[in-house]
Structures are given as C-alpha cells and as structure tokens.
Amino acid sequence: MTLEIALTLGLLVAAIALFISNRFPPEVVALILLATLLLSGLVPVEKGLRGFSNDAVITIAAMFVLSEGLQRTGVIGWLARGLEWLARRAAWLAVIALLLVTAFLSAFVNNTAVVALFIPLTLALSETARQSPSRLLLPLSYASMLGGVCTLIGTSTNLIVNGVAVQRGIEPLGMFEFAPLGLIFTGAGLVYLLTIGMRLIPDRRPAADPADAYRLSAYITEVKLTERSKAIGKRLMDADFVRELGLEVLDIWRDGLRLLPLPDRILQAGDLLRVRCNLERLQRLEGAYGLKLVANAPAHATDEPPLLVELVLTPSSSLVGQTLRSSRFRNRFGATVLALRHRQEMALEQFADIPLQAGDAIVVQIERERLQELLRLPDFILVSQVEAARPRPVKALLAGLIMAGVVLVASMGWYPTAVAALVGALAMVLTGCLKPDEAVQAIDWRLLVMLGAMLGLGTAMETTGAARWLTVNLLSALGGLGPIVVLAGFYLLTSLLTEVMSNNATAVLMAALAIEVAAALGVDARPFLFAVAYAASASFMTPIGYQTNTMVFGVGQYQFSDFVRVGLPLNLLFWVLATLLIPRFWAF
C-alpha cells in the first residue's frame, strides 16, 4: 500500500464516520473531503472539480425543476383529488390506489415532492379508513422508493450511477432499462406492505387532527382576566402569571377582536387570554392570579381566525441545527409554535432550546396570509389539509406534455438525458408553467454541491490506486466464489451503507468501486452498477437513510425501531431478489 492509497482510504473512512455521525450536513462533509484532496495533491484540481459538471448533477437539477412544474400547475394535485373522491366510496381501495399512484409518479417525478403533496391526503385517508396515520405514512414513503427504481430519472441515485458509468467510458444506462426488475421489486414490495408491513407498524399517531394528535387540548386553554387580577394595567411581560408561572400567552381577545400578545401590551379587565401551560400550573391560575377558566369559550368575532397547522422541517431547511429561540421563529415567520415532535420525543412545552433536525414536526398557530409566505420557503412541508397554493390548471396539460417529451426523447436516445431534462426545465419556465424564482427555489443546491464534491473522491480513488487496492482485497476474500457471490456482497454492503449515510454519497462511492471490481473479474460492469443503483435506492431500515423516511418520521410519530421492524424484512427480500435476478437481466 502506497502513502497516497493510505491517505485516500483514511479520508474515506473519516468521511463515512462524519456522514454517520450527522455532526455536519452531508454537503459540508463532502466539501471538507474535496478541499483536503485538492490541497494534499491527491487529485489534480481540474479532475477534482470536474464532478460539478457531471451529467448526473445537471440532470438532477433539471429534474427538480420539472417536478416543481408538475406540482405548481396542479398535475399531481389532480391525481390527489381523484384519490380523495375514491376514499369517500371505498377507503381501503383508496389506500391501495394511493400506494400505486405514489409508486407511478415517483418513477418520473422527484419522490420528495410526491410524498410532500400526499402526506395531507394520507392523513385524511387514514381518518376515513379508521386507521392510525402511522399505518399509512411509512408505506407511503416506501412506495415512493419502490417507484423510483423503475426508471433512470426515478431517483437521484440512478442518475448518479449513470453519471459515474459515463465518466468511466461505459455505455449509459437506459431510461427504462431499470423497469423489468424494478417492476418486480415494486410488485413484491407493495404486496409485502399491504399484507404484512402495515400489520407490523404500531398505532403511533392517534388522530389526523394536529390538536388531537399532539394532545394540545390538555395544555392550551382560555382564561379571563377578572377584576381581582394584579396584572390589570400592567404590560404582558410584567404580569405575575407570566413572571412567576412562565405562562405563555398565545392570543389576547378584547371586545371580540384579536390582539397580538406583544410584550408591551397593556392588560385590561375582561381580556380573554388563550394560554399554554401544564396541568399543575392550570390548577393554580384561578386562586392566586385572578384568572378564570373559560369552559366553553364563545366564538370570536373575526372572519379569518388563525390556522392551526402542522409543518415538517425539510432536509434542506435553514432551521436544521438551530433552536426555535436562536432562530427567532415567532418574529421571523409570524407563527407561534405550540408543539414539537423531535425524533422520538414529543414536547409540548420548554422546547425553545431543542436543536431542530430534518423531519421534526411542529404544530403552529399562524395567520393564513403568513402561512402562504412561509410555504414559499424551502424550509417546510405543509402536513395539514390547507390549500397551500393555487394551481395553474391552464398550464397543467402543457406541463404534462413537457415531462412526457423529456421521457420520450431520453428513452429513445435522440439526445442524452441531461440535455433532454435541461431543455424540459427551460421549457417549464418559458411557457409560464413556472416562474423563474420558483425554478431556482425548487433546486436542492445542497444536494448538487454534495454530489459534485463526492465525485471528486471517486476520481481520487481511481488516480491514487485506492479503488484497485480495495478491489484486490475484496476479490481475495470473495473472488474465488464467483461473480454472483461478489454481486450479493456488493448489494449487501451498499444497502448497509445507505442506511447510515447519504444514499447519494453511497452511490458515488460504490459505483466507482463496482467498475473496478468488474474489470478485475473480467466481466461486464453493468450487473454491478445496477446492484449499486437498486441497493442505494432501497433504504427501508432507518429514518435517516432516505429523505422521504425523514419526512414522515415526525408526522407519523414513529420510533427508530419501527423502521427496523418493517424495513429489515423488505431489505432482505430485495437482497435475495437482486442476487437471483440481476444476472438474468444483465449477464456477466
């Protein structure tokens, strides 16, 4: 082993450890790795930066724009309304249709967009079917992954594997070359979910309504300021029940009008306060502080009462790593956070200093106008059934035709997939299906940065000989057992890595290694590349391995063990199917 190989492998191990630890965002880890490789001279500058212009990076960026165009124009929403109509007539048939539609859409549209749109529908459907939302949200995430393995553009990992293959001079993977085995995976996965998987999921979330699901009624109540209160004539921040009990005032109603609970607001007798507190503090309010509990509060005189909605932090949210206090959430977004679902714990109070993570679910009270402003940001996914944006039905047909044209051109090989996707994304903007700023916001720039940087690692492993060294040692252990055993080991290793670190980073690393292994065995690299693509796209065992799992984690109020219980049998099933069937579709 040379010094260059040792340094490259050491950096690889360090990067994997940082990916798993979640101490830094994946794109930061990838940039640290790339910068170290460039500064150390392990990879030439022109080769190290070449990853940012890779076909896969360009195609993924364009696919984000195409998916946003379908969503903004209402194409996906039209399908969602059809499922709602079916749910009112046959609830369980609608559940089956939901999974099938999710899988179909995810074969062509960014699956995070599909899941984001269908989460509210799934909550409503669970109420109609009289099922816990937890029973349906996890299958929704899994169905989106199943559909993604059916086409080249179905998931970013497929595009990454294709990009690495093209970079190494291998014939590009076809648009529908994934479909024959992908459809087998999808069929087997859906049958498993509908027969066994849903029964393995406990009823974690009791109801679809945010107030009921987070048990807010026990913590939020309304009290009236009586003449006996010492707080009359004082500022809200100086009120004894605020200073001594830490009572949080959410609203102030005076003469039928809602007032913002500003710290300098002067309190008056008869004010109706909507407050949040625990039961122990609630019992002390009436006696010592001159507050009277209002059992049945009257309807407030307002045409547009504040909304109670549930939001999920996206993996690309700027709030990840911050707290509600440090981010000045209330002032920044004009919303009051009532409850937080952080990983496996629910917090109804004293959560202002909890560091937020992707997938955390929050219940907020917000004005409708401010909600529209908030949802224009890439930080949140709306979970509650509230109309978030007006669709553009006039452009819906046009957007659908543009997407169909991209698929047709790429599948027929008339132009490379990157060119077809780029022209399609441009057409979405030029035809008015998307506004330019919407197209820019739709792109996950963090993902693109991470991919470009990670492709530099693949180049370093090739130029330093680290990939060759790993290949020799891997084949010394498994090579004598034949290419099928090596393929099985490759799939299993990729599957395990993608559960604990970024699936896209795993795809970059394992695709480059797959080409080296195939060359050393003297066989075609295609079977190994498809093994990497399928395994990196099938992350069922953890809530952090795939973005859609992260999205439903907080909403479904799952525990980490739920993913292991449901996902482990599915991972093993796919491993067996891949080992047996990949050599039949792509001969060595």
XYZ file of C-alpha atoms in Angstrom:
588
model
C 0.000 0.000 0.000
C 1.428 3.370 -1.029
C 1.213 6.558 1.006
C -1.303 8.033 -1.481
C -3.562 4.987 -1.131
C -3.328 5.092 2.663
C -4.202 8.803 2.759
C -7.121 8.388 0.361
C -8.572 5.464 2.313
C -8.049 7.335 5.573
C -10.014 10.287 4.229
C -12.709 7.906 3.005
C -13.075 6.333 6.461
C -13.170 9.771 8.090
C -15.848 10.960 5.642
C -18.014 7.890 6.275
C -17.693 8.448 10.035
C -18.761 12.089 9.649
C -21.686 11.105 7.415
C -22.889 8.603 10.011
C -22.423 10.960 12.970
C -24.609 13.701 11.422
C -22.342 16.209 13.144
C -22.100 18.240 9.951
C -24.505 18.445 6.990
C -23.610 15.996 4.180
C -22.649 18.774 1.765
C -20.216 20.233 4.329
C -18.607 16.824 4.838
C -18.254 16.380 1.073
C -16.691 19.839 0.657
C -14.235 19.210 3.504
C -13.254 15.958 1.813
C -12.838 17.587 -1.612
C -10.831 20.510 -0.228
C -8.491 18.113 1.587
C -7.982 16.049 -1.564
C -7.179 19.153 -3.617
C -4.872 20.741 -1.035
C -2.968 17.491 -0.494
C -2.474 16.994 -4.217
C -4.117 13.549 -4.146
C -6.283 14.635 -7.050
C -5.463 17.290 -9.685
C -7.580 20.441 -9.475
C -9.059 20.089 -12.963
C -10.101 16.486 -12.276
C -11.311 17.149 -8.722
C -13.679 19.928 -9.809
C -14.913 18.062 -12.861
C -17.676 16.443 -10.789
C -19.671 19.687 -10.674
C -20.144 19.496 -14.451
C -21.040 15.814 -14.451
C -24.170 14.858 -16.425
C -25.778 13.495 -13.245
C -25.535 16.840 -11.415
C -27.086 18.723 -14.352
C -29.851 16.147 -14.821
C -30.798 16.121 -11.126
C -31.029 19.927 -11.068
C -33.284 19.884 -14.130
C -35.471 17.139 -12.647
C -36.122 19.273 -9.562
C -37.460 21.996 -11.851
C -39.577 19.580 -13.903
C -41.107 18.097 -10.751
C -41.888 21.550 -9.392
C -43.616 22.437 -12.655
C -45.909 19.417 -12.401
C -46.716 20.309 -8.806
C -47.298 24.039 -9.323
C -49.578 23.552 -12.302
C -51.726 21.069 -10.366
C -50.965 17.874 -12.314
C -50.133 15.939 -9.147
C -52.938 17.681 -7.250
C -55.439 16.462 -9.844
C -54.446 12.872 -9.058
C -54.717 13.608 -5.338
C -58.290 14.871 -5.757
C -59.140 11.673 -7.624
C -57.886 9.654 -4.650
C -59.983 11.786 -2.295
C -63.082 11.015 -4.390
C -62.286 7.297 -4.258
C -61.665 7.427 -0.492
C -65.220 8.623 0.129
C -66.540 5.486 -1.594
C -64.062 2.735 -0.799
C -61.444 3.634 1.815
C -59.193 0.578 1.519
C -59.341 0.623 -2.252
C -58.154 4.222 -1.999
C -55.235 3.110 0.205
C -54.138 0.629 -2.468
C -54.598 3.259 -5.154
C -52.572 5.749 -3.079
C -49.563 3.418 -2.969
C -49.862 2.581 -6.673
C -50.158 6.241 -7.717
C -47.254 7.199 -5.447
C -45.070 4.489 -6.983
C -46.060 5.509 -10.536
C -45.421 9.214 -10.016
C -42.101 8.560 -8.272
C -40.835 6.796 -11.384
C -40.850 10.159 -13.208
C -41.146 12.913 -10.572
C -38.918 13.755 -7.616
C -40.287 11.471 -4.899
C -39.856 14.021 -2.116
C -42.320 16.287 -3.945
C -44.779 13.393 -4.312
C -44.590 12.466 -0.635
C -44.852 16.104 0.447
C -48.090 16.500 -1.514
C -49.575 13.183 -0.427
C -48.887 13.415 3.328
C -52.013 15.561 3.963
C -54.060 13.245 1.758
C -52.757 10.219 3.680
C -53.787 11.788 6.994
C -57.298 12.435 5.680
C -57.467 8.957 4.164
C -56.456 7.346 7.454
C -59.365 9.058 9.172
C -61.774 7.809 6.512
C -60.359 4.279 6.750
C -60.415 4.481 10.570
C -56.727 3.656 10.731
C -53.891 5.301 12.602
C -51.971 7.592 10.229
C -48.831 5.734 11.308
C -50.085 2.636 9.460
C -50.126 4.508 6.141
C -47.371 7.136 6.242
C -44.473 4.677 6.323
C -45.889 2.635 3.405
C -46.294 5.950 1.544
C -42.567 6.634 1.907
C -41.657 3.079 0.906
C -43.941 3.203 -2.153
C -42.163 6.333 -3.388
C -38.838 4.491 -3.176
C -40.256 1.456 -4.958
C -41.399 3.549 -7.903
C -38.060 5.317 -8.096
C -36.185 2.118 -9.022
C -38.202 1.663 -12.225
C -36.641 4.389 -14.404
C -33.358 6.207 -14.840
C -34.867 9.510 -13.667
C -36.912 7.957 -10.849
C -34.287 8.711 -8.202
C -31.098 10.727 -7.988
C -29.059 7.629 -7.120
C -29.882 6.077 -10.514
C -28.693 9.235 -12.234
C -25.521 9.287 -10.134
C -24.635 5.696 -11.001
C -25.240 6.508 -14.656
C -23.067 9.608 -14.361
C -20.174 7.608 -12.888
C -20.570 4.976 -15.634
C -20.479 7.570 -18.427
C -17.471 9.242 -16.820
C -15.618 5.902 -16.973
C -16.482 5.312 -20.636
C -19.302 2.797 -20.061
C -22.445 2.875 -22.195
C -25.155 4.987 -20.476
C -27.907 3.205 -18.577
C -31.216 3.304 -20.472
C -34.278 5.242 -19.347
C -36.385 2.084 -18.970
C -33.537 -0.403 -18.582
C -34.373 -0.359 -14.862
C -38.047 -1.208 -15.466
C -38.194 -5.031 -15.811
C -36.523 -5.785 -12.483
C -37.791 -2.530 -10.965
C -41.394 -3.573 -11.567
C -40.705 -6.923 -9.880
C -39.264 -5.081 -6.879
C -42.245 -2.716 -6.818
C -44.809 -5.510 -7.047
C -43.130 -7.599 -4.345
C -42.728 -4.543 -2.107
C -46.352 -3.429 -2.415
C -47.651 -6.943 -1.734
C -45.441 -7.100 1.374
C -46.639 -3.701 2.613
C -50.335 -4.467 2.089
C -50.213 -7.955 3.633
C -47.520 -7.857 6.322
C -45.859 -4.455 6.547
C -48.865 -2.437 7.741
C -49.566 -5.004 10.449
C -46.045 -4.611 11.826
C -46.481 -0.856 12.360
C -47.921 0.103 15.783
C -50.543 2.842 16.134
C -48.119 5.632 16.994
C -50.248 8.614 15.993
C -53.797 8.561 17.355
C -55.504 11.029 15.013
C -55.065 13.137 11.907
C -56.060 16.460 13.504
C -52.974 18.260 14.871
C -54.706 19.338 18.089
C -55.776 15.764 18.855
C -52.604 14.100 17.596
C -50.420 16.264 19.823
C -52.892 16.299 22.739
C -52.930 20.085 22.715
C -56.334 20.366 24.368
C -54.794 19.339 27.696
C -52.247 22.144 27.512
C -53.978 25.023 25.717
C -56.945 26.726 27.307
C -58.640 30.121 27.601
C -58.787 32.209 30.746
C -60.483 35.512 31.546
C -58.757 38.353 33.370
C -61.027 39.231 36.348
C -61.162 42.438 38.411
C -59.130 40.713 41.164
C -56.095 40.234 38.940
C -52.955 42.188 39.871
C -51.967 42.179 36.192
C -54.611 44.742 35.181
C -52.960 47.875 33.832
C -49.564 46.181 33.533
C -47.620 45.112 30.497
C -47.998 41.476 29.493
C -44.300 40.846 30.161
C -44.722 42.174 33.717
C -47.849 40.153 34.575
C -47.371 37.993 37.675
C -48.649 34.831 35.958
C -46.071 35.335 33.204
C -43.115 36.083 35.500
C -43.885 33.535 38.222
C -45.525 30.679 36.304
C -43.872 31.138 32.954
C -47.339 31.101 31.389
C -47.189 31.608 27.600
C -49.942 33.798 26.165
C -50.819 32.855 22.606
C -53.697 35.279 21.930
C -55.467 38.179 23.580
C -59.152 38.790 22.751
C -60.687 42.136 23.706
C -64.233 43.116 22.769
C -64.302 40.363 20.159
C -61.074 41.489 18.494
C -57.843 39.523 18.449
C -54.712 41.323 19.617
C -51.175 40.096 19.213
C -49.619 39.076 22.555
C -46.840 41.650 22.366
C -44.649 42.008 25.471
C -45.671 45.688 25.900
C -49.414 45.021 25.520
C -51.311 46.603 28.450
C -53.782 44.156 30.007
C -57.363 45.142 30.881
C -60.115 43.561 32.946
C -62.239 41.217 30.860
C -59.426 40.307 28.461
C -59.720 36.762 27.218
C -56.325 35.064 27.079
C -55.512 31.908 25.191
C -52.649 30.344 27.134
C -50.472 27.269 27.180
C -49.401 25.605 30.407
C -49.212 22.221 32.084
C -51.982 20.840 34.279
C -50.245 21.704 37.556
C -49.990 25.373 36.644
C -53.511 25.345 35.266
C -54.895 24.452 38.701
C -53.165 27.455 40.300
C -54.492 30.069 37.896
C -57.919 30.777 39.383
C -56.895 31.080 43.014
C -53.858 33.323 43.213
C -53.729 35.216 39.952
C -57.253 36.444 39.336
C -57.779 34.365 36.203
C -60.969 32.470 35.488
C -61.028 29.368 33.323
C -63.446 29.592 30.412
C -65.005 26.171 29.924
C -66.776 26.957 26.658
C -65.238 29.986 25.069
C -67.553 31.993 22.795
C -66.840 32.274 19.101
C -64.532 35.190 18.409
C -65.694 37.889 16.061
C -63.281 37.502 13.192
C -63.754 36.486 9.587
C -60.304 34.910 9.358
C -59.291 33.126 12.575
C -55.683 31.932 12.868
C -54.956 28.483 11.475
C -53.656 25.544 13.447
C -51.378 23.683 11.043
C -48.695 21.046 11.180
C -45.378 21.517 9.395
C -42.339 19.305 8.834
C -38.798 20.592 8.507
C -37.279 19.572 5.186
C -33.756 18.111 4.963
C -32.658 21.358 3.288
C -34.283 23.642 5.886
C -32.183 26.546 7.153
C -33.532 25.831 10.645
C -31.723 22.486 10.923
C -29.200 22.792 13.761
C -30.859 25.922 15.188
C -33.364 26.224 18.018
C -36.706 27.995 17.990
C -35.196 30.620 20.258
C -31.969 31.211 18.340
C -33.831 31.357 15.011
C -36.315 33.899 16.458
C -39.026 31.734 14.937
C -42.031 33.762 16.040
C -40.691 37.094 14.796
C -39.224 35.625 11.627
C -42.263 33.653 10.450
C -45.138 35.280 12.345
C -46.160 31.928 13.816
C -46.441 30.542 17.337
C -45.127 27.023 17.852
C -47.487 25.029 20.076
C -45.886 21.579 19.966
C -42.765 19.902 18.662
C -42.176 16.290 17.662
C -38.394 15.882 17.845
C -37.170 12.462 16.696
C -38.869 10.006 19.065
C -39.938 12.540 21.692
C -42.957 14.832 21.817
C -42.514 18.184 23.554
C -45.458 20.425 24.351
C -43.554 22.969 26.416
C -39.994 24.021 27.203
C -38.795 23.111 23.720
C -37.462 26.520 22.679
C -33.850 25.401 23.128
C -34.033 21.967 21.461
C -31.782 21.824 18.360
C -34.031 21.159 15.377
C -33.405 18.342 12.901
C -34.763 17.435 9.482
C -38.049 15.589 9.836
C -39.073 17.326 13.059
C -42.801 18.077 13.087
C -44.167 21.275 14.599
C -47.706 22.482 15.231
C -48.040 26.228 14.745
C -50.738 28.851 15.008
C -50.468 31.271 12.110
C -52.499 33.709 10.049
C -53.499 32.459 6.607
C -51.590 35.241 4.836
C -48.397 34.493 6.743
C -48.808 30.792 6.010
C -48.706 31.483 2.275
C -45.475 33.429 2.758
C -43.972 30.676 4.892
C -44.764 27.942 2.377
C -42.887 29.766 -0.362
C -39.719 28.938 1.552
C -37.955 25.578 1.084
C -37.808 25.075 4.866
C -41.197 23.446 5.480
C -43.668 20.898 4.189
C -47.323 21.553 4.990
C -48.928 18.494 6.556
C -52.375 19.835 7.414
C -55.154 19.875 4.824
C -54.932 23.551 3.894
C -54.811 24.824 0.340
C -51.186 25.920 0.145
C -51.006 27.369 -3.341
C -53.344 27.993 -6.211
C -52.727 25.562 -9.058
C -52.406 26.720 -12.667
C -54.833 24.396 -14.460
C -54.432 26.152 -17.810
C -50.762 25.138 -17.780
C -51.293 21.636 -16.369
C -51.644 19.938 -19.753
C -48.625 21.801 -21.079
C -46.505 20.773 -18.098
C -47.558 17.158 -18.547
C -46.632 17.259 -22.229
C -43.226 18.764 -21.444
C -42.494 15.988 -18.949
C -43.697 13.322 -21.395
C -41.465 14.834 -24.063
C -38.418 14.635 -21.797
C -39.098 10.966 -21.064
C -39.689 10.174 -24.750
C -36.543 11.930 -26.003
C -34.335 10.384 -23.312
C -35.763 6.869 -23.686
C -35.414 6.903 -27.485
C -31.821 8.075 -27.212
C -32.338 11.052 -29.515
C -30.424 13.245 -27.050
C -28.606 12.498 -23.766
C -30.824 12.507 -20.671
C -29.080 15.596 -19.301
C -29.836 17.580 -22.474
C -33.479 16.440 -22.583
C -34.023 17.302 -18.910
C -32.287 20.673 -19.225
C -34.391 21.683 -22.244
C -37.537 20.474 -20.468
C -36.731 22.549 -17.376
C -36.166 25.612 -19.564
C -39.481 24.958 -21.330
C -41.282 24.913 -17.971
C -40.094 28.481 -17.347
C -40.505 29.857 -20.877
C -44.094 28.591 -21.170
C -45.101 30.070 -17.807
C -45.624 26.753 -16.005
C -43.046 28.013 -13.516
C -41.796 31.449 -12.586
C -38.011 31.874 -12.735
C -37.695 32.339 -8.961
C -39.811 29.217 -8.371
C -37.497 27.210 -10.610
C -34.436 28.401 -8.703
C -36.035 27.654 -5.317
C -37.060 24.178 -6.461
C -33.456 23.031 -6.868
C -31.806 21.408 -3.866
C -28.461 23.191 -4.181
C -27.042 21.412 -1.143
C -27.519 18.053 -2.834
C -25.808 19.270 -6.003
C -22.840 20.584 -4.030
C -22.502 17.284 -2.189
C -22.646 15.260 -5.422
C -20.067 17.400 -7.199
C -17.696 17.115 -4.247
C -18.206 13.366 -3.777
C -17.449 12.708 -7.436
C -14.028 14.175 -6.675
C -13.487 11.349 -4.176
C -14.236 8.820 -6.896
C -11.598 10.454 -9.072
C -9.068 10.354 -6.228
C -9.677 6.670 -5.596
C -9.025 5.973 -9.259
C -5.910 8.143 -9.677
C -4.219 7.035 -6.428
C -4.963 3.356 -6.952
C -7.086 3.104 -3.791
C -10.007 1.597 -5.710
C -7.714 -1.013 -7.222
C -6.306 -1.875 -3.776
C -9.796 -2.327 -2.323
C -10.776 -4.437 -5.309
C -7.818 -6.787 -4.920
C -8.555 -7.310 -1.230
C -12.280 -7.768 -1.824
C -11.677 -10.343 -4.540
C -9.152 -12.198 -2.426
C -11.983 -12.815 0.031
C -14.900 -13.408 -2.359
C -13.497 -13.685 -5.882
C -12.976 -17.417 -5.737
C -16.684 -17.927 -5.044
C -17.719 -16.480 -8.401
C -19.242 -13.185 -9.627
C -22.717 -13.953 -8.214
C -21.379 -14.132 -4.650
C -19.385 -10.925 -5.225
C -22.561 -9.293 -6.576
C -24.503 -10.370 -3.474
C -21.784 -8.959 -1.226
C -21.749 -5.728 -3.203
C -25.509 -5.272 -2.924
C -25.462 -6.006 0.816
C -22.603 -3.576 1.510
C -24.303 -0.811 -0.480
C -27.597 -1.469 1.291
C -25.988 -1.236 4.739
C -24.043 1.933 3.912
C -27.084 3.735 2.532
C -28.960 3.126 5.792
C -26.484 5.127 7.858
C -25.125 7.745 5.442
C -26.333 9.698 2.431
C -27.648 7.353 -0.260
C -26.254 9.665 -2.927
C -22.775 9.620 -1.394
C -23.016 5.833 -1.154
C -23.944 5.611 -4.845
C -20.895 7.680 -5.880
C -18.522 5.586 -3.793
C -19.874 2.134 -4.635
C -20.415 2.779 -8.368
C -16.756 3.668 -8.839
C -15.721 0.567 -6.888
C -18.162 -1.621 -8.857
C -16.446 -0.749 -12.132
C -13.053 -1.684 -10.693
C -14.358 -4.996 -9.323
C -15.941 -5.933 -12.649
C -12.716 -5.126 -14.504
C -10.676 -7.269 -12.094
C -13.104 -10.168 -12.536
C -13.041 -9.746 -16.297
C -16.828 -9.414 -16.521
C -19.304 -6.727 -17.627
C -19.719 -3.911 -15.076
C -23.440 -3.489 -15.800
C -24.755 -6.082 -13.293
C -22.708 -4.488 -10.503
C -23.801 -0.960 -11.435
C -27.469 -1.953 -11.304
C -26.877 -3.695 -7.963
C -25.500 -0.423 -6.589
C -28.380 1.612 -8.066
C -31.100 -0.646 -6.668
C -29.470 -1.045 -3.249
C -28.779 2.675 -2.802
C -32.412 3.475 -3.647
C -33.895 0.930 -1.219
C -33.247 2.387 2.227
C -36.019 0.971 4.387
C -34.398 0.339 7.791
C -33.699 3.826 9.174
C -35.385 7.250 9.132
C -32.140 8.951 8.068
C -31.128 6.869 5.034
C -33.635 8.422 2.640
C -35.324 11.829 2.562
C -38.887 10.521 2.358
C -38.334 8.429 5.504
C -37.127 11.564 7.271
C -40.201 13.458 6.087
C -42.725 11.001 7.579
C -40.732 10.267 10.751
C -42.029 13.181 12.827
C -45.505 13.293 11.273
C -46.156 9.610 11.947
C -44.639 9.908 15.445
C -42.533 6.841 14.730
C -39.724 5.355 16.734
C -36.435 4.253 15.186
C -37.332 0.612 15.862
C -40.434 0.881 13.652
C -38.259 1.309 10.574
C -36.114 -1.677 11.535
C -39.155 -3.862 12.210
C -40.832 -3.105 8.886
C -37.805 -2.366 6.727
C -35.477 -5.255 7.607
C -37.655 -7.987 6.005
C -38.079 -5.782 2.935
C -34.325 -5.219 2.654
C -33.674 -8.962 2.932
C -36.358 -9.700 0.313
C -34.770 -7.246 -2.134
C -31.289 -8.651 -1.457
C -32.440 -12.158 -2.379
C -34.337 -10.953 -5.468
C -31.390 -8.858 -6.635
C -28.906 -11.704 -6.217
C -31.096 -14.139 -8.138
C -32.473 -11.865 -10.865
C -29.813 -9.267 -11.741
C -27.620 -11.883 -13.517
C -30.674 -12.958 -15.541
C -31.334 -9.443 -16.826
C -27.679 -8.401 -17.233
C -25.307 -11.240 -17.973
C -21.764 -11.168 -16.625
